JSON list of C-alpha atoms and ligand atoms in Angstrom, two decimals:
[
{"chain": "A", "resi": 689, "resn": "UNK", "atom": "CA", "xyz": [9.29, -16.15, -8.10]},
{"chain": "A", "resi": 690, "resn": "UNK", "atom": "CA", "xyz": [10.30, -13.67, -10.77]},
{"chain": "A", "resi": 691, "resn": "UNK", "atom": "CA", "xyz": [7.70, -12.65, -12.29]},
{"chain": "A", "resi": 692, "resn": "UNK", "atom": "CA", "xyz": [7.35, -12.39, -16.61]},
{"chain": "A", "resi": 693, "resn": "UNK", "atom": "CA", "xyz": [9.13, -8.90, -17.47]},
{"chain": "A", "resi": 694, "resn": "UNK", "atom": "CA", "xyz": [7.70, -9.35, -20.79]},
{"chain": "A", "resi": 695, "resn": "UNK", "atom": "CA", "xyz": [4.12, -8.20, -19.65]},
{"chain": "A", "resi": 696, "resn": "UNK", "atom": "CA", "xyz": [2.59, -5.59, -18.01]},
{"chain": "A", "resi": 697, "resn": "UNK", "atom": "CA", "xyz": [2.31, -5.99, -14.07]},
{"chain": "A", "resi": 698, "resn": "UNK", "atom": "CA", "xyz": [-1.06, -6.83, -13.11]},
{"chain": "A", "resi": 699, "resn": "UNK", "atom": "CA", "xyz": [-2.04, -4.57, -9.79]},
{"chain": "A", "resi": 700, "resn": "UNK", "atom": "CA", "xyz": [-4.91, -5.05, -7.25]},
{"chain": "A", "resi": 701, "resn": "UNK", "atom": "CA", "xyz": [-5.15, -2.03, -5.45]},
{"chain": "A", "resi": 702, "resn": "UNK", "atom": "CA", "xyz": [-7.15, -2.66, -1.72]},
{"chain": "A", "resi": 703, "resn": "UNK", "atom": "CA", "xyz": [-8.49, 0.82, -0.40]},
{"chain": "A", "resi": 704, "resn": "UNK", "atom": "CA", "xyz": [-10.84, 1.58, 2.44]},
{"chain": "A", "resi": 705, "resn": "UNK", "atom": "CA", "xyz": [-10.81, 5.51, 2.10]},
{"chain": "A", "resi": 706, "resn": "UNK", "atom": "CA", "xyz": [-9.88, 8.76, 0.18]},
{"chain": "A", "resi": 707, "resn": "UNK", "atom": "CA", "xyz": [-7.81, 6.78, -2.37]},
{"chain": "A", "resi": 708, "resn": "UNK", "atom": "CA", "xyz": [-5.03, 9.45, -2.97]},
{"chain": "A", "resi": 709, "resn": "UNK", "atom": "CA", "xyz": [-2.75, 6.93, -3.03]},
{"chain": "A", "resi": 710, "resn": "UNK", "atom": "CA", "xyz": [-4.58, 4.71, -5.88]},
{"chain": "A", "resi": 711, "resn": "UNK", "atom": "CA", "xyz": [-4.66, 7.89, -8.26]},
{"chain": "A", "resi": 712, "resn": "UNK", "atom": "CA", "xyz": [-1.40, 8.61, -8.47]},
{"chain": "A", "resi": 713, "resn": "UNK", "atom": "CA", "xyz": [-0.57, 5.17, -9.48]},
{"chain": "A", "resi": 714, "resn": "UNK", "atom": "CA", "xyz": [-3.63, 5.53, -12.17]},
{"chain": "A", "resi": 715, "resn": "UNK", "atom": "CA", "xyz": [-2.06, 8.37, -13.56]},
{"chain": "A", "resi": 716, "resn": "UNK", "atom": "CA", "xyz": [1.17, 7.09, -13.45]},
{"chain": "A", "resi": 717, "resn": "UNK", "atom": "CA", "xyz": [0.20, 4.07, -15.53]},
{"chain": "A", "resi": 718, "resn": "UNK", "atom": "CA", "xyz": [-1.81, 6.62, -17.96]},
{"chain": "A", "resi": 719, "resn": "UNK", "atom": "CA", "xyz": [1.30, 8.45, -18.77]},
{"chain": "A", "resi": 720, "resn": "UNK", "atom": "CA", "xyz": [3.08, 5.53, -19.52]},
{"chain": "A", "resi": 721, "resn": "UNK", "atom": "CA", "xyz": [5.85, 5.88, -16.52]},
{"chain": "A", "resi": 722, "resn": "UNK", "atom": "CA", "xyz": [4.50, 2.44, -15.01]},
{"chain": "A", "resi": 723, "resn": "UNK", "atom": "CA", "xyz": [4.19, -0.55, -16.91]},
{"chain": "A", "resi": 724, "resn": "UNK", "atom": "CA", "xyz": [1.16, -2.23, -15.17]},
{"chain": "A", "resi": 725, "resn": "UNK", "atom": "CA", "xyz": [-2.17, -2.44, -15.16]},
{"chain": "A", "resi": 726, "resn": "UNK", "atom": "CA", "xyz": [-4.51, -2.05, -12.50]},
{"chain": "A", "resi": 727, "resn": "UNK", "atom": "CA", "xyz": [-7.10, -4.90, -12.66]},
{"chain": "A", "resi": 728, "resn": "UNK", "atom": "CA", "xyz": [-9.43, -3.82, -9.74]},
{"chain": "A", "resi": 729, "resn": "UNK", "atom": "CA", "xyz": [-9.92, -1.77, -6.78]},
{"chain": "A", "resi": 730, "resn": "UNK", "atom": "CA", "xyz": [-10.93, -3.51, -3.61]},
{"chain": "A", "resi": 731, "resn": "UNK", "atom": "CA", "xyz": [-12.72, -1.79, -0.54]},
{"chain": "A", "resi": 732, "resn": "UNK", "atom": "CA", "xyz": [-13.90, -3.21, 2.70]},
{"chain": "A", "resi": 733, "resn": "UNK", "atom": "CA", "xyz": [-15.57, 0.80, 2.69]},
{"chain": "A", "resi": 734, "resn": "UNK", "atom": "CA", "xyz": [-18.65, 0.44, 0.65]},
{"chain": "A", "resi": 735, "resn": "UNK", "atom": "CA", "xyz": [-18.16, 4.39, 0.68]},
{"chain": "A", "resi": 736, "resn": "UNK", "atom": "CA", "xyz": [-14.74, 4.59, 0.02]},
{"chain": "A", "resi": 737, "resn": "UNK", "atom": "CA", "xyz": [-13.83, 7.72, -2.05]},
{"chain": "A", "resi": 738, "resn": "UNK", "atom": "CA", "xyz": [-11.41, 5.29, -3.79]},
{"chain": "A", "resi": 739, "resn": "UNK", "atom": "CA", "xyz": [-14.08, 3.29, -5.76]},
{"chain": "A", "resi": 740, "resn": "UNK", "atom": "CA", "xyz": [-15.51, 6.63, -7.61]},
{"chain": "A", "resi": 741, "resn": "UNK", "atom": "CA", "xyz": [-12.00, 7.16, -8.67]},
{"chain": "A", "resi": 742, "resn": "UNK", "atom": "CA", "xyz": [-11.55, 3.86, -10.00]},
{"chain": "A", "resi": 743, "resn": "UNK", "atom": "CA", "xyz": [-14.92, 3.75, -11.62]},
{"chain": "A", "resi": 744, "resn": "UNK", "atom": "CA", "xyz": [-14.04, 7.25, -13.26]},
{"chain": "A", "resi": 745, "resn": "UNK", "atom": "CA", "xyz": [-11.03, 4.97, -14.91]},
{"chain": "A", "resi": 746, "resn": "UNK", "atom": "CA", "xyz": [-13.28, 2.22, -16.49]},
{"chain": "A", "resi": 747, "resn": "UNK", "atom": "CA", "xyz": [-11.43, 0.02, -13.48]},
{"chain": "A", "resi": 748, "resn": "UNK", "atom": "CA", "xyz": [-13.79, -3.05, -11.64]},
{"chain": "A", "resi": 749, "resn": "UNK", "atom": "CA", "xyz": [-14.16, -1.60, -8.11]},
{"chain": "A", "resi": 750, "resn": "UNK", "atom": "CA", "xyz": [-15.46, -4.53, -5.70]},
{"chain": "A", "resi": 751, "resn": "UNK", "atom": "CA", "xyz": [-16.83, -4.06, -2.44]},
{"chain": "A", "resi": 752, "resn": "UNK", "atom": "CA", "xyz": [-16.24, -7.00, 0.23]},
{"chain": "A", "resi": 753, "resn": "UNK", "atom": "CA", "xyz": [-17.60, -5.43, 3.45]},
{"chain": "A", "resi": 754, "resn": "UNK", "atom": "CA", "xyz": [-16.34, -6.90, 6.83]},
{"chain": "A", "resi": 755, "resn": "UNK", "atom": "CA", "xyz": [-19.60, -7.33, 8.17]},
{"chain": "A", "resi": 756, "resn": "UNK", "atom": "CA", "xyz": [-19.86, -10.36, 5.56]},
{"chain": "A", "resi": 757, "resn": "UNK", "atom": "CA", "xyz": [-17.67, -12.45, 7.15]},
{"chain": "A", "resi": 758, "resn": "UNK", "atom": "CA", "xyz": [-17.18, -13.82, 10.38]},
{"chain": "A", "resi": 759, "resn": "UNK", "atom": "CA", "xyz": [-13.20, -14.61, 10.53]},
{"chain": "A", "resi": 760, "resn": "UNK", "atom": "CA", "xyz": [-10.62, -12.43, 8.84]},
{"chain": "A", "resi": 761, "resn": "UNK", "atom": "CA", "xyz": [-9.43, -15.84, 7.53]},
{"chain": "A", "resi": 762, "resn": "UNK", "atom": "CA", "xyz": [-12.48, -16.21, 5.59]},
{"chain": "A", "resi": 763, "resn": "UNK", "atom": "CA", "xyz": [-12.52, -12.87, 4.37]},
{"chain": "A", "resi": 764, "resn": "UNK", "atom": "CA", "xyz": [-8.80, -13.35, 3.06]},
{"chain": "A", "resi": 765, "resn": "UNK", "atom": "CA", "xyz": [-9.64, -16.79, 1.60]},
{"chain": "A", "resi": 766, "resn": "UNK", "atom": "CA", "xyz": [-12.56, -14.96, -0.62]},
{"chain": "A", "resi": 767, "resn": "UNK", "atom": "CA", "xyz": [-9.82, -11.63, -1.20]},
{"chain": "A", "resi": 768, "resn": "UNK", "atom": "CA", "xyz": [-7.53, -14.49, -2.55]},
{"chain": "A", "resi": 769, "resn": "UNK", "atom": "CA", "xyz": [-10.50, -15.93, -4.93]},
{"chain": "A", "resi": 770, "resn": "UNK", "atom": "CA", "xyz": [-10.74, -12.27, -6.74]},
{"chain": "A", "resi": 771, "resn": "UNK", "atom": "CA", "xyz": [-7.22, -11.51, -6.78]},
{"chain": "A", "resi": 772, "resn": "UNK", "atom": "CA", "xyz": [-6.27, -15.24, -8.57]},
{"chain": "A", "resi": 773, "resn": "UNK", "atom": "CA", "xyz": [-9.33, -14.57, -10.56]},
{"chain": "A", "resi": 774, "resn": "UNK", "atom": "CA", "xyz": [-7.90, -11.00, -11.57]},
{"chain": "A", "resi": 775, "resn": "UNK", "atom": "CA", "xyz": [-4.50, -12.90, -12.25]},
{"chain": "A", "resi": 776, "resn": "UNK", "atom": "CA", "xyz": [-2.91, -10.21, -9.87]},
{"chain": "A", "resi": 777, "resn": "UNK", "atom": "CA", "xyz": [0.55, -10.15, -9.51]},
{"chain": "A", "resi": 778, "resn": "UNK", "atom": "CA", "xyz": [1.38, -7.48, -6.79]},
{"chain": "A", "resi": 779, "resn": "UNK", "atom": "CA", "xyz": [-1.36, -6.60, -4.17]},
{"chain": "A", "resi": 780, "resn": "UNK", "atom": "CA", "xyz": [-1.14, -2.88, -3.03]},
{"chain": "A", "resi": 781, "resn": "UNK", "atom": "CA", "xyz": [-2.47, -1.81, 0.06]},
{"chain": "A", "resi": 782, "resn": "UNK", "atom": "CA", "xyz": [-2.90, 1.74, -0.25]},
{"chain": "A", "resi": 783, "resn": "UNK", "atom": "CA", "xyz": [-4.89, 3.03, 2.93]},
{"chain": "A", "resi": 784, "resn": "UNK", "atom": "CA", "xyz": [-6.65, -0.30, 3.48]},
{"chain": "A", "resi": 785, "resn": "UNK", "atom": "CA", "xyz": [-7.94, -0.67, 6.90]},
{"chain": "A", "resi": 786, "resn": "UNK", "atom": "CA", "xyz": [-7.54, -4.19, 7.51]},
{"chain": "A", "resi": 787, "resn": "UNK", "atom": "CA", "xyz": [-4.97, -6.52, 9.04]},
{"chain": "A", "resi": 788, "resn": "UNK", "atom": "CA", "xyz": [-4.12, -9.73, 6.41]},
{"chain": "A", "resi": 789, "resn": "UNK", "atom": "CA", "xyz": [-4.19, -13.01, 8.12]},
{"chain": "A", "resi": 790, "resn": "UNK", "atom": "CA", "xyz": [-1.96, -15.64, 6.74]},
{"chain": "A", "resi": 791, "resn": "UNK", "atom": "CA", "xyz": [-4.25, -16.89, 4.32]},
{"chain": "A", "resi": 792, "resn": "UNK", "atom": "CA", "xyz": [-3.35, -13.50, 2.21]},
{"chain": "A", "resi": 793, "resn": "UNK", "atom": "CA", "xyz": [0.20, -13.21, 3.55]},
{"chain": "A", "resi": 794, "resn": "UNK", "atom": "CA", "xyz": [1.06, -17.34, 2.27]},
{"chain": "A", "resi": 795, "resn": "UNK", "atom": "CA", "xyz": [-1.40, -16.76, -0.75]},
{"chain": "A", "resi": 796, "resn": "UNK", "atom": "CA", "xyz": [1.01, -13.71, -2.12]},
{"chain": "A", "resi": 797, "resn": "UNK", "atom": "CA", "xyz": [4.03, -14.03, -0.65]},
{"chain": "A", "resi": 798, "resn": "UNK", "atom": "CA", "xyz": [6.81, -10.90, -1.32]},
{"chain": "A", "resi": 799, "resn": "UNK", "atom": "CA", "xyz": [3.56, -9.42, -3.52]},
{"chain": "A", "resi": 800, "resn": "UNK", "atom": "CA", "xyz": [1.68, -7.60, -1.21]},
{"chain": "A", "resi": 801, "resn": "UNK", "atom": "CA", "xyz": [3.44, -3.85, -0.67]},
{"chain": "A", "resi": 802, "resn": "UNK", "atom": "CA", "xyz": [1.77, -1.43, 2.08]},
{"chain": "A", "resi": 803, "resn": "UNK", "atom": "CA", "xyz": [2.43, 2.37, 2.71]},
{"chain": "A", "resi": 804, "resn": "UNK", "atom": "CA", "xyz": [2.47, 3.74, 6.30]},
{"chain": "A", "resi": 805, "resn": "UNK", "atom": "CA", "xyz": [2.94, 7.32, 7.72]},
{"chain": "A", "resi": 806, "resn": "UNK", "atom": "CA", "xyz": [6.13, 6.74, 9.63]},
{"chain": "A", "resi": 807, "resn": "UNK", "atom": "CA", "xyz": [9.45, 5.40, 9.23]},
{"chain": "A", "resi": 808, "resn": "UNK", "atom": "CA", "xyz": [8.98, 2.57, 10.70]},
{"chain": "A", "resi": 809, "resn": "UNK", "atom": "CA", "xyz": [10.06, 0.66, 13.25]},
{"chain": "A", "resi": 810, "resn": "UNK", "atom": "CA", "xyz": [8.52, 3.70, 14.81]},
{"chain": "A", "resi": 811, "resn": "UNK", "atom": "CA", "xyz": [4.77, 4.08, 15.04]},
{"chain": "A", "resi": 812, "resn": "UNK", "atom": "CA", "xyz": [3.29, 0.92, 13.81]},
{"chain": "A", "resi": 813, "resn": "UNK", "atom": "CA", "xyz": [-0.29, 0.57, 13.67]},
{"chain": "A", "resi": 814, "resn": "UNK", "atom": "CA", "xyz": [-2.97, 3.35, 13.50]},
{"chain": "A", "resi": 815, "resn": "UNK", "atom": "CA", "xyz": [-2.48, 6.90, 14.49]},
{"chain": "A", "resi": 816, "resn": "UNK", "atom": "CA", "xyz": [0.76, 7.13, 13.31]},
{"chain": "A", "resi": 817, "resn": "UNK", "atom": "CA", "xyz": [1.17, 11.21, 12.72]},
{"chain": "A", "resi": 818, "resn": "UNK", "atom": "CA", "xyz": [-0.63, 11.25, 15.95]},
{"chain": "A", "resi": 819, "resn": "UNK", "atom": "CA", "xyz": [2.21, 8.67, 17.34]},
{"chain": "A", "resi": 820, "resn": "UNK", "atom": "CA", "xyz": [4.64, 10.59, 16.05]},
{"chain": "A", "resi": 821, "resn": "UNK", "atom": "CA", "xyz": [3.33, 14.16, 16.95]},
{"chain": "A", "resi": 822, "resn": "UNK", "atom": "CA", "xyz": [3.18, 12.94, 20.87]},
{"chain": "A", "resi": 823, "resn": "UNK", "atom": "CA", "xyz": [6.62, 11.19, 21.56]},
{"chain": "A", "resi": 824, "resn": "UNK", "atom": "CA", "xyz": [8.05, 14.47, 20.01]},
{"chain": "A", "resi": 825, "resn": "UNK", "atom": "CA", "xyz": [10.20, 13.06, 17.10]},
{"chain": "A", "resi": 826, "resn": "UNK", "atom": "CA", "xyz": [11.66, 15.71, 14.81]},
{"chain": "A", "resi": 827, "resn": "UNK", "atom": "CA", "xyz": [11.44, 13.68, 11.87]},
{"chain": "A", "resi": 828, "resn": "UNK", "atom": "CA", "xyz": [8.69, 11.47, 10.65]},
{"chain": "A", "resi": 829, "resn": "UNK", "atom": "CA", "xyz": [8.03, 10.07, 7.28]},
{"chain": "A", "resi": 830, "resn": "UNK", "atom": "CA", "xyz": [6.38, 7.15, 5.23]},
{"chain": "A", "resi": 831, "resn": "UNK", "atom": "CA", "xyz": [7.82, 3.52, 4.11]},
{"chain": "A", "resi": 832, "resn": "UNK", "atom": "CA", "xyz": [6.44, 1.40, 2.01]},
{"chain": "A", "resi": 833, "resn": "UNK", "atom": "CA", "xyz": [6.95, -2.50, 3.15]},
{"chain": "A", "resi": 834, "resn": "UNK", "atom": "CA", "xyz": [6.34, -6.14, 2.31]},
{"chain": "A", "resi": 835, "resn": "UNK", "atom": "CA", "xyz": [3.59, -7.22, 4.06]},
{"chain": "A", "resi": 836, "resn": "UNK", "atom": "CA", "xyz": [3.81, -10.51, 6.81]},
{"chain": "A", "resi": 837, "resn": "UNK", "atom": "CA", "xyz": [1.29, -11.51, 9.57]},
{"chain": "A", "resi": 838, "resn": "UNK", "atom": "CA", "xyz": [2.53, -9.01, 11.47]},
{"chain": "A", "resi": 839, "resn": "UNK", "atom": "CA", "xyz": [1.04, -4.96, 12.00]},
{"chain": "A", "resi": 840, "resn": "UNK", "atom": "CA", "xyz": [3.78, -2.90, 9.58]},
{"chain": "A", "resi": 841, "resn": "UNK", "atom": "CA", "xyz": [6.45, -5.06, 10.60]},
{"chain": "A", "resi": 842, "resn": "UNK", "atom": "CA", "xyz": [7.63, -6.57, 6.85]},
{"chain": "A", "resi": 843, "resn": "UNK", "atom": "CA", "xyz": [10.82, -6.02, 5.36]},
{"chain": "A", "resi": 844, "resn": "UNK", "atom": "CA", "xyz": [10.86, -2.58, 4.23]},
{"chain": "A", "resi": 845, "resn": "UNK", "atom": "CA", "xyz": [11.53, -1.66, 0.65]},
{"chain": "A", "resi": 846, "resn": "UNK", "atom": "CA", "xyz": [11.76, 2.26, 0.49]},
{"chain": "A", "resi": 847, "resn": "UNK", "atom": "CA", "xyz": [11.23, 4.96, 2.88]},
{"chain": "A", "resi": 848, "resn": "UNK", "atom": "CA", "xyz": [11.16, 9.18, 2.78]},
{"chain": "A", "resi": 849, "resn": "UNK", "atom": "CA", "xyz": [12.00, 11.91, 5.69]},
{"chain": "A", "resi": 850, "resn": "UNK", "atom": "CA", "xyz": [9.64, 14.73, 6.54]},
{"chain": "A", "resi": 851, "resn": "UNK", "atom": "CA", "xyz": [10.69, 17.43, 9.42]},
{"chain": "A", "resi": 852, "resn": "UNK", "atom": "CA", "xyz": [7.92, 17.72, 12.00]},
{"chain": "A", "resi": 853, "resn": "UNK", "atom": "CA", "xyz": [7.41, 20.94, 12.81]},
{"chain": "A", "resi": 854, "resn": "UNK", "atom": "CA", "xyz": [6.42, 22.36, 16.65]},
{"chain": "A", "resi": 855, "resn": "UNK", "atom": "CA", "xyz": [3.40, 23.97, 15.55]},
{"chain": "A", "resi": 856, "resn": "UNK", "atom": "CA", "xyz": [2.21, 21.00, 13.23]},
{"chain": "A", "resi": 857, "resn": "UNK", "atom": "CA", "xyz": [-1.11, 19.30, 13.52]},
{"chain": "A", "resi": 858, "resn": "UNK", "atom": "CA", "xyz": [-1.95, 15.70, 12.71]},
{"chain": "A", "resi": 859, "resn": "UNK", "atom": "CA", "xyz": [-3.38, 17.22, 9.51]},
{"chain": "A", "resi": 860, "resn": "UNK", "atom": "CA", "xyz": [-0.56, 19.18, 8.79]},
{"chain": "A", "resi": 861, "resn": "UNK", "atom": "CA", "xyz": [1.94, 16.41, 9.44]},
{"chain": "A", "resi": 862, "resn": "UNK", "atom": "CA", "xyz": [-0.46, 13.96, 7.20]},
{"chain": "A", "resi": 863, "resn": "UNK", "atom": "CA", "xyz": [-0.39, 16.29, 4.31]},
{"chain": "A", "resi": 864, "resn": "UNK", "atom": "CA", "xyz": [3.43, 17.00, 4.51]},
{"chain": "A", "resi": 865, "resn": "UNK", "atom": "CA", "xyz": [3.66, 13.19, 4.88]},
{"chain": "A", "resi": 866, "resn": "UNK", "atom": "CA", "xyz": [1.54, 12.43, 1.97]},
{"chain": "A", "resi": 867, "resn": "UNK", "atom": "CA", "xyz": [3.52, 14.65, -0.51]},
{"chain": "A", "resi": 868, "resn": "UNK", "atom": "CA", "xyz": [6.41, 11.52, -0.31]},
{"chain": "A", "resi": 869, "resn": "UNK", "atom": "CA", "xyz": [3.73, 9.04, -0.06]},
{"chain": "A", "resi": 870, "resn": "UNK", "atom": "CA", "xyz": [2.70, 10.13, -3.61]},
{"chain": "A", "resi": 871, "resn": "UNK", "atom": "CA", "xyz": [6.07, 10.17, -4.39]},
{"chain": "A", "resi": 872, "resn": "UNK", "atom": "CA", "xyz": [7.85, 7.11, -2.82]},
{"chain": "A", "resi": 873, "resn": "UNK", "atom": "CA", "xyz": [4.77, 4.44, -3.44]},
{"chain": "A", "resi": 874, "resn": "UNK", "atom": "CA", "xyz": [5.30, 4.25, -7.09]},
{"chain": "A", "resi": 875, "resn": "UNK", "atom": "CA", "xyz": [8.88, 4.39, -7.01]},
{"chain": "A", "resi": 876, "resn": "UNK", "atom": "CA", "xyz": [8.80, 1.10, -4.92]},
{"chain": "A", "resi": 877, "resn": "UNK", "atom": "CA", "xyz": [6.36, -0.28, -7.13]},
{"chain": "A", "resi": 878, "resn": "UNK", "atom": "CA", "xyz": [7.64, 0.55, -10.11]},
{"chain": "A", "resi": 879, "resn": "UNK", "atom": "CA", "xyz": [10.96, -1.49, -8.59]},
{"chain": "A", "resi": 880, "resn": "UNK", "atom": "CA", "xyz": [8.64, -4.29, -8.83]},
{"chain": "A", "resi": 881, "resn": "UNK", "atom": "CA", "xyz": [7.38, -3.66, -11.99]},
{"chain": "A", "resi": 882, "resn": "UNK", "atom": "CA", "xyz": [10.98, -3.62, -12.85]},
{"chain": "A", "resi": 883, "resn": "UNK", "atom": "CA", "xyz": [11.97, -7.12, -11.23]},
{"chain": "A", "resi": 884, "resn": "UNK", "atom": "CA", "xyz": [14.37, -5.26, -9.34]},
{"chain": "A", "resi": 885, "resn": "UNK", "atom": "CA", "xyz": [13.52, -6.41, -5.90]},
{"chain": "A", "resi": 886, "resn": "UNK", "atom": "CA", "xyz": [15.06, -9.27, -4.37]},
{"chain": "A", "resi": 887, "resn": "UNK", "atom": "CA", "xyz": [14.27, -10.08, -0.77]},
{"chain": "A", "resi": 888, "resn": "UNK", "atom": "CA", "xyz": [16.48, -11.62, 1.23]},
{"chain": "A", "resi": 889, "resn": "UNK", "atom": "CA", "xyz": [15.42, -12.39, 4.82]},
{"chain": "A", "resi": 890, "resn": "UNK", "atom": "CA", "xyz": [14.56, -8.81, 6.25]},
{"chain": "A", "resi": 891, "resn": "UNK", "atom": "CA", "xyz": [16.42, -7.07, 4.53]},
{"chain": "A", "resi": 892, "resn": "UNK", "atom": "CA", "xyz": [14.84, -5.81, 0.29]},
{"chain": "A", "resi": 893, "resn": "UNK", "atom": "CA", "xyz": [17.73, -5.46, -2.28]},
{"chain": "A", "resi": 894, "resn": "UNK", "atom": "CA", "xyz": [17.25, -3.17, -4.97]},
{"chain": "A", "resi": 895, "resn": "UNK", "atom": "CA", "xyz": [19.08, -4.47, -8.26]},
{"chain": "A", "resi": 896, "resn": "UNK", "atom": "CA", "xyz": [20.47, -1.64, -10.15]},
{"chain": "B", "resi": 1154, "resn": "LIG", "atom": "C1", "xyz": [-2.05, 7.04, 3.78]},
{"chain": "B", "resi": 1154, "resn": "LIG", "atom": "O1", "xyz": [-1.67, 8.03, 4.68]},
{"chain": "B", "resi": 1154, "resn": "LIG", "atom": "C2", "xyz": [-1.29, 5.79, 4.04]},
{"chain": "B", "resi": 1154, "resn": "LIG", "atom": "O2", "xyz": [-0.03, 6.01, 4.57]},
{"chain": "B", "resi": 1154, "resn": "LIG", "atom": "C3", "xyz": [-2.14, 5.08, 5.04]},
{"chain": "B", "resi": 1154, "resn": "LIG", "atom": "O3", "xyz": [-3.46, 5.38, 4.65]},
{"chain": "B", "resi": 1154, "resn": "LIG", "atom": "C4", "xyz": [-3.49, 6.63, 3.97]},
{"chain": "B", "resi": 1154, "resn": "LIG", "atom": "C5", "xyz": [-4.21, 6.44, 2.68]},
{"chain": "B", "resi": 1154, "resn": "LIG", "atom": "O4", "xyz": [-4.46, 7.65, 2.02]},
{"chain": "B", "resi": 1154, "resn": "LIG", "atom": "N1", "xyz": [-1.84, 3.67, 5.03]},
{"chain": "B", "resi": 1154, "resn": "LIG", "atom": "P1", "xyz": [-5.21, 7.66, 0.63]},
{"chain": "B", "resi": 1154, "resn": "LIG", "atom": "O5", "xyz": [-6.53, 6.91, 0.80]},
{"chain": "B", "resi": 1154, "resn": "LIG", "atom": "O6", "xyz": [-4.33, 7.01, -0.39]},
{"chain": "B", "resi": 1154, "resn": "LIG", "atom": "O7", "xyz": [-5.46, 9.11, 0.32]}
]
């Protein structure tokens, strides 16, 4: 469904750690270059660097812990309860450590955008500098997806090249990747913002 161009974009942002991710897109909306609004911050980390920063923006930062739950279906179904609450219109996933069931998946469907450290098909799942760093690739990079049941597997919307170098480290792959991270993950949802992604099967259109 398109959604009302008229209005800001209502975010959710869903961390679990450092939360570089969620303040670029803070201070993207603060200078004006993204029309949204980020309506809470969501950690299943009760120590997640991520809620200070979003506290330090006058932004609710909720903690649902995993240990309150005993399915990942019910801890979707109460995730769902917040986010309808919040009225959120695009969830982000920005380094949270969780898989989504289809409870979250059917709840927000095309409205739930991840970033991972690898162009993917390649390196799904955790680890992925690591991943990346062992089969000897000479490239790596990050995409940012649609999110389905699956781990990293939904249609992908943008993605950005790094070189691996032969003397790089996980950390010093993860930093070089996380330069385009900051760069590419509000570009794609800005796109949104925008209306300007249609998706079609696997395959995301971007409108001009
Ligand atoms: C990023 O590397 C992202 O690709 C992965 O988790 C990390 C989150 O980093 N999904 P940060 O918490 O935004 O700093």
């Amino acid at each position: 469904m398109m959604r009302d161009l008229t209005q800001s974009c209502v975010l959710a942002v869903l961390v679990s750690g450092n939360g570089s991710n969620l303040q670029v897109i803070i201070n993207k909306i603060e200078s004006g270059k993204l029309d949204a609004r980020i309506a809470c911050v969501i950690s299943n980390n009760p120590n997640a660097y991520a809620l200070i920063r979003a506290k330090a923006h006058a932004i609710p930062a909720i903690v649902l812990e995993n240990s309150s739950f005993t399915s990942r279906r019910d801890y979707d179904a109460a995730l769902v309860d917040i986010l309808q609450g919040y009225g959120v219109e695009l969830v982000v996933l920005a380094g949270f450590m969780r898989i989504l069931s289809d409870v979250m998946v059917n709840a927000f469907p095309n409205a739930i955008m991840n970033i991972h450290p690898a162009l993917l098909p390649s390196f799904p799942g955790l680890h992925a500098q690591q991943q990346a760093l062992e089969y000897g690739v000479k490239f790596s990079g990050c995409t940012v997806h649609f999110v389905d049941c699956g781990t990293d597997t939904g249609p992908i919307i943008l993605q950005a090249v790094v070189p691996v170098k032969q003397d790089d480290t996980e950390e010093t792959l993860s930093a070089r990747i996380q330069m385009e991270e900051h760069r590419t993950f509000p570009e794609a949802i800005n796109l949104f913002v925008e209306g300007k992604l249609l998706v079609d099967g696997r395959l995301v259109r971007i409108q001009s």
